[in-house]
Tab-separated table of C-alpha atoms and ligand atoms in Angstrom:
chain	number	residue	atom	x	y	z
A	26	MET	CA	-63.361	-13.328	-50.104
A	27	ARG	CA	-64.653	-10.687	-52.796
A	28	ILE	CA	-67.405	-8.740	-51.686
A	29	LEU	CA	-69.338	-6.643	-54.388
A	30	VAL	CA	-71.240	-3.014	-52.571
A	31	VAL	CA	-73.934	-1.370	-54.477
A	32	GLU	CA	-74.187	1.542	-53.117
A	33	ASP	CA	-74.957	5.114	-54.074
A	34	ASP	CA	-74.417	7.208	-50.434
A	35	ALA	CA	-70.805	8.073	-51.518
A	36	THR	CA	-69.724	8.825	-48.024
A	37	LEU	CA	-71.799	5.298	-46.658
A	38	SER	CA	-70.439	3.621	-49.438
A	39	ALA	CA	-66.394	4.413	-48.526
A	40	GLN	CA	-67.398	3.187	-44.925
A	41	LEU	CA	-68.617	-0.379	-46.194
A	42	GLU	CA	-65.690	-0.348	-48.553
A	43	SER	CA	-62.654	0.731	-45.544
A	44	GLY	CA	-64.506	-1.716	-43.291
A	45	LEU	CA	-64.444	-4.847	-45.426
A	46	LYS	CA	-61.104	-4.457	-46.667
A	47	ASP	CA	-60.023	-3.862	-43.067
A	48	ALA	CA	-62.275	-7.553	-42.318
A	49	GLY	CA	-59.816	-9.169	-45.115
A	50	TYR	CA	-62.268	-9.039	-48.445
A	51	ALA	CA	-60.794	-7.827	-51.240
A	52	VAL	CA	-64.171	-5.501	-52.155
A	53	ASP	CA	-65.536	-3.704	-55.336
A	54	THR	CA	-67.968	-0.999	-55.163
A	55	ALA	CA	-70.871	0.518	-57.323
A	56	LYS	CA	-73.216	3.577	-56.845
A	57	ASP	CA	-76.010	2.689	-59.581
A	58	GLY	CA	-77.777	-0.282	-59.911
A	59	GLU	CA	-76.871	-0.843	-64.187
A	60	THR	CA	-73.047	-0.565	-62.841
A	61	GLY	CA	-73.758	-3.009	-59.818
A	62	HIS	CA	-75.613	-5.802	-62.028
A	63	PHE	CA	-73.075	-5.601	-64.577
A	64	LEU	CA	-70.518	-6.155	-62.124
A	65	GLY	CA	-72.796	-8.743	-60.022
A	66	ASP	CA	-73.414	-10.441	-63.987
A	67	THR	CA	-69.688	-10.673	-64.817
A	68	GLU	CA	-67.436	-11.584	-61.956
A	69	PRO	CA	-67.412	-14.166	-58.968
A	70	TYR	CA	-68.986	-12.576	-55.574
A	71	ASP	CA	-68.455	-14.537	-52.586
A	72	ALA	CA	-71.251	-12.266	-51.106
A	73	VAL	CA	-73.245	-9.064	-52.083
A	74	VAL	CA	-74.195	-5.750	-50.046
A	75	LEU	CA	-76.599	-4.398	-51.812
A	76	ASP	CA	-79.017	-1.018	-51.342
A	77	LEU	CA	-82.658	-0.853	-52.211
A	78	GLY	CA	-82.589	2.981	-53.303
A	79	LEU	CA	-80.390	3.018	-56.415
A	80	PRO	CA	-80.129	4.920	-59.233
A	81	VAL	CA	-80.408	3.797	-63.076
A	82	LEU	CA	-81.965	0.846	-61.764
A	83	ASP	CA	-83.598	0.131	-58.001
A	84	GLY	CA	-81.894	-2.302	-55.818
A	85	ILE	CA	-85.018	-5.106	-55.943
A	86	THR	CA	-84.919	-5.563	-59.706
A	87	VAL	CA	-81.284	-5.824	-59.873
A	88	LEU	CA	-81.354	-8.661	-57.381
A	89	THR	CA	-84.381	-9.810	-59.162
A	90	ARG	CA	-81.797	-10.114	-62.750
A	91	TRP	CA	-79.896	-11.871	-60.709
A	92	ARG	CA	-81.673	-15.003	-59.434
A	93	SER	CA	-83.381	-14.489	-62.881
A	94	ASP	CA	-79.972	-15.322	-64.898
A	95	GLY	CA	-79.050	-18.621	-61.833
A	96	ARG	CA	-76.673	-15.971	-60.010
A	97	THR	CA	-76.383	-17.858	-56.881
A	98	MET	CA	-74.198	-15.752	-54.679
A	99	PRO	CA	-75.992	-14.158	-51.352
A	100	VAL	CA	-77.102	-11.450	-51.294
A	101	LEU	CA	-77.291	-8.313	-47.466
A	102	ILE	CA	-80.056	-6.410	-48.861
A	103	LEU	CA	-79.449	-2.141	-47.143
A	104	THR	CA	-82.773	-1.211	-46.523
A	105	ALA	CA	-84.827	2.831	-45.352
A	106	ARG	CA	-85.973	2.181	-41.602
A	107	ASP	CA	-90.139	1.440	-41.246
A	108	ARG	CA	-89.708	-0.262	-44.967
A	109	TRP	CA	-91.363	-3.912	-43.905
A	110	ARG	CA	-92.774	-4.147	-47.193
A	111	GLU	CA	-88.981	-3.518	-48.866
A	112	LYS	CA	-87.300	-6.247	-47.248
A	113	VAL	CA	-90.395	-8.393	-47.860
A	114	ALA	CA	-90.345	-7.727	-51.577
A	115	GLY	CA	-86.210	-7.310	-51.493
A	116	PHE	CA	-86.414	-11.757	-50.192
A	117	ASP	CA	-89.477	-12.334	-52.539
A	118	ALA	CA	-86.522	-11.258	-54.915
A	119	GLY	CA	-84.136	-13.635	-53.953
A	120	ALA	CA	-82.102	-11.775	-50.608
A	121	ASP	CA	-80.946	-14.146	-47.652
A	122	ASP	CA	-80.203	-11.690	-44.972
A	123	TYR	CA	-80.716	-7.583	-44.625
A	124	LEU	CA	-80.139	-4.394	-42.660
A	125	THR	CA	-81.862	-1.636	-42.250
A	126	LYS	CA	-79.860	1.810	-42.268
A	127	PRO	CA	-78.383	3.423	-39.818
A	128	PHE	CA	-76.319	0.072	-38.414
A	129	GLN	CA	-72.975	-0.978	-37.064
A	130	MET	CA	-70.240	-2.016	-39.246
A	131	GLU	CA	-69.790	-4.964	-36.366
A	132	GLU	CA	-73.526	-6.562	-37.079
A	133	LEU	CA	-72.864	-6.300	-40.889
A	134	LEU	CA	-69.593	-7.590	-40.895
A	135	ALA	CA	-70.823	-11.641	-38.345
A	136	ARG	CA	-74.201	-11.159	-41.115
A	137	VAL	CA	-71.203	-11.552	-44.177
A	138	ARG	CA	-69.222	-13.760	-42.311
A	139	ALA	CA	-72.450	-16.368	-41.404
A	140	LEU	CA	-74.034	-16.010	-45.299
A	141	ILE	CA	-70.394	-16.600	-46.474
A	142	ARG	CA	-70.402	-19.557	-44.894
A	143	ARG	CA	-73.279	-20.905	-45.004
A	144	ALA	CA	-73.327	-20.876	-48.829
A	145	ALA	CA	-69.883	-23.154	-48.364
A	146	GLY	CA	-72.201	-25.742	-46.235
A	147	HIS	CA	-70.048	-24.707	-42.547
A	148	ALA	CA	-72.152	-24.104	-39.793
A	149	SER	CA	-69.140	-22.723	-37.620
A	150	PRO	CA	-67.568	-20.113	-37.533
A	151	VAL	CA	-64.111	-21.600	-36.944
A	152	ILE	CA	-62.912	-24.069	-39.755
A	153	GLU	CA	-61.113	-26.703	-38.866
A	154	ILE	CA	-59.083	-29.016	-40.964
A	155	GLY	CA	-56.676	-31.290	-39.045
A	156	GLU	CA	-54.805	-29.850	-36.223
A	157	ILE	CA	-54.709	-26.244	-38.166
A	158	ALA	CA	-58.477	-23.782	-37.593
A	159	ILE	CA	-59.278	-20.661	-39.337
A	160	ASP	CA	-61.093	-18.745	-37.053
A	161	THR	CA	-62.813	-16.665	-40.017
A	162	ARG	CA	-63.960	-13.780	-36.930
A	163	ALA	CA	-60.811	-12.887	-36.350
A	164	SER	CA	-59.377	-13.951	-39.499
A	165	ARG	CA	-56.716	-16.424	-37.006
A	166	VAL	CA	-54.274	-19.087	-38.139
A	167	THR	CA	-53.608	-21.765	-35.745
A	168	ARG	CA	-52.126	-25.490	-36.114
A	169	GLY	CA	-51.832	-27.179	-32.805
A	170	GLY	CA	-53.126	-24.229	-30.880
A	171	ASP	CA	-50.774	-22.263	-31.487
A	172	THR	CA	-51.072	-18.677	-34.016
A	173	VAL	CA	-49.408	-18.895	-37.263
A	174	LYS	CA	-48.755	-15.507	-38.498
A	175	LEU	CA	-49.716	-14.657	-42.110
A	176	THR	CA	-49.882	-11.766	-43.866
A	177	ALA	CA	-53.444	-10.191	-45.235
A	178	HIS	CA	-52.967	-11.743	-48.382
A	179	GLU	CA	-51.498	-15.240	-47.322
A	180	TYR	CA	-54.792	-15.539	-45.075
A	181	LYS	CA	-57.491	-14.338	-47.506
A	182	LEU	CA	-55.906	-17.726	-49.381
A	183	ILE	CA	-56.274	-19.742	-46.822
A	184	ALA	CA	-59.479	-18.243	-46.514
A	185	TYR	CA	-61.227	-19.626	-49.338
A	186	LEU	CA	-59.323	-22.654	-49.186
A	187	ALA	CA	-60.467	-23.370	-46.300
A	188	HIS	CA	-64.285	-22.547	-47.389
A	189	GLU	CA	-63.668	-24.893	-50.485
A	190	ARG	CA	-62.219	-27.507	-48.861
A	191	ASP	CA	-63.224	-30.732	-50.442
A	192	ARG	CA	-63.042	-29.468	-53.908
A	193	VAL	CA	-59.866	-28.257	-55.844
A	194	VAL	CA	-60.136	-24.901	-56.339
A	195	SER	CA	-57.716	-23.316	-59.629
A	196	ARG	CA	-55.385	-20.167	-59.855
A	197	THR	CA	-57.655	-18.714	-62.044
A	198	GLU	CA	-60.961	-18.720	-59.501
A	199	LEU	CA	-58.191	-18.201	-56.070
A	200	THR	CA	-57.380	-15.328	-58.202
A	201	GLU	CA	-60.509	-13.901	-58.578
A	202	HIS	CA	-61.571	-14.296	-55.314
A	203	ILE	CA	-59.491	-12.763	-53.323
A	204	TYR	CA	-58.358	-9.805	-55.155
A	205	ASP	CA	-60.405	-6.458	-56.184
A	206	GLN	CA	-60.959	-5.182	-59.564
A	207	ASP	CA	-58.107	-3.288	-59.525
A	208	PHE	CA	-55.286	-5.231	-58.335
A	209	ASP	CA	-52.394	-5.466	-60.087
A	210	LEU	CA	-51.496	-9.255	-60.820
A	211	ASP	CA	-48.760	-10.719	-61.468
A	212	SER	CA	-49.067	-14.582	-62.950
A	213	ASN	CA	-47.136	-15.912	-60.103
A	214	THR	CA	-48.341	-14.382	-57.399
A	215	ILE	CA	-50.455	-17.165	-56.199
A	216	GLU	CA	-47.423	-19.620	-56.408
A	217	VAL	CA	-45.630	-17.365	-54.092
A	218	PHE	CA	-48.416	-17.192	-50.987
A	219	ILE	CA	-48.978	-21.129	-51.310
A	220	GLY	CA	-45.189	-21.232	-50.760
A	221	ARG	CA	-45.153	-18.678	-48.135
A	222	LEU	CA	-48.408	-20.603	-46.561
A	223	ARG	CA	-46.811	-24.457	-47.244
A	224	ARG	CA	-43.340	-22.447	-45.150
A	225	LYS	CA	-46.031	-21.242	-41.858
A	226	LEU	CA	-48.629	-23.972	-41.817
A	227	GLY	CA	-46.562	-27.044	-42.599
A	228	SER	CA	-46.126	-28.495	-47.098
A	229	ASP	CA	-47.960	-31.090	-46.634
A	230	VAL	CA	-51.258	-28.269	-46.099
A	231	ILE	CA	-51.748	-28.060	-49.415
A	232	GLU	CA	-52.008	-30.524	-51.839
A	233	THR	CA	-50.746	-28.862	-55.805
A	234	VAL	CA	-53.347	-31.414	-58.230
A	235	ARG	CA	-51.579	-31.548	-60.952
A	236	GLY	CA	-53.576	-29.203	-64.135
A	237	LEU	CA	-55.953	-28.354	-61.785
A	238	GLY	CA	-55.483	-26.519	-59.022
A	239	TYR	CA	-54.791	-26.667	-55.163
A	240	ARG	CA	-57.230	-28.207	-51.943
A	241	LEU	CA	-56.241	-28.522	-48.928
A	242	SER	CA	-55.375	-31.696	-47.087
A	243	VAL	CA	-55.355	-32.909	-43.757
A	244	PRO	CA	-51.739	-32.779	-42.270
A	245	ALA	CA	-50.136	-35.239	-40.571
A	246	ALA	CA	-50.492	-34.037	-36.404
A	247	THR	CA	-47.559	-32.705	-35.485
A	248	PRO	CA	-45.561	-35.755	-33.237
A	249	ASP	CA	-45.519	-34.438	-29.868
A	250	LYS	CA	-42.453	-33.047	-28.218
A	251	LYS	CA	-43.191	-34.979	-25.444
A	252	ALA	CA	-42.416	-38.441	-26.612
B	23	CA	CA1	-79.201	4.731	-51.165
């Protein structure tokens, strides 16, 4: 999952970036409204954290432009305390959620998780595909109740496929949603990660749809060891 943070306060921006990266997201940042608007207009983000008080172009204008151009990604706005009118204007401009500064990183992460899973049509934080469970709160994957150790990038890939579970996802789309702008990408990287995930989770978990991409499939249950 890839997140855009638009925040002009350098300290807060750095905190948001590291908190979100630690939680397993790819993160791009913008320090003014114009840059933020451009990125949100041209890159496919899974969620945006948008400060409202921004230089060059204010947050409400940025959001209004995205929505009038048909950008539907979930947007969480950051507002100053005691600015209820800002919240109303933000929701009317197309915001999905808000936080008042100062806030706890844990709360921001919980809200971002909820926005992303709702946007993908999941009500529960745990996505189950057959005997595989992906717990988006703990970034943890289990098969038949046993934890499967995954690297950060392997988790990002399986989590994206799980959120989009009923669709075939192309390699380009995967690349765009699991890496930030600065990642130096090798064209085979996705295939390498898919191979590793199949080894760790079972070869039947990720289906290759020739010429189109990948899709999660419900794996057959592991044979009962006692039988
Ligand atoms: Ca600001």
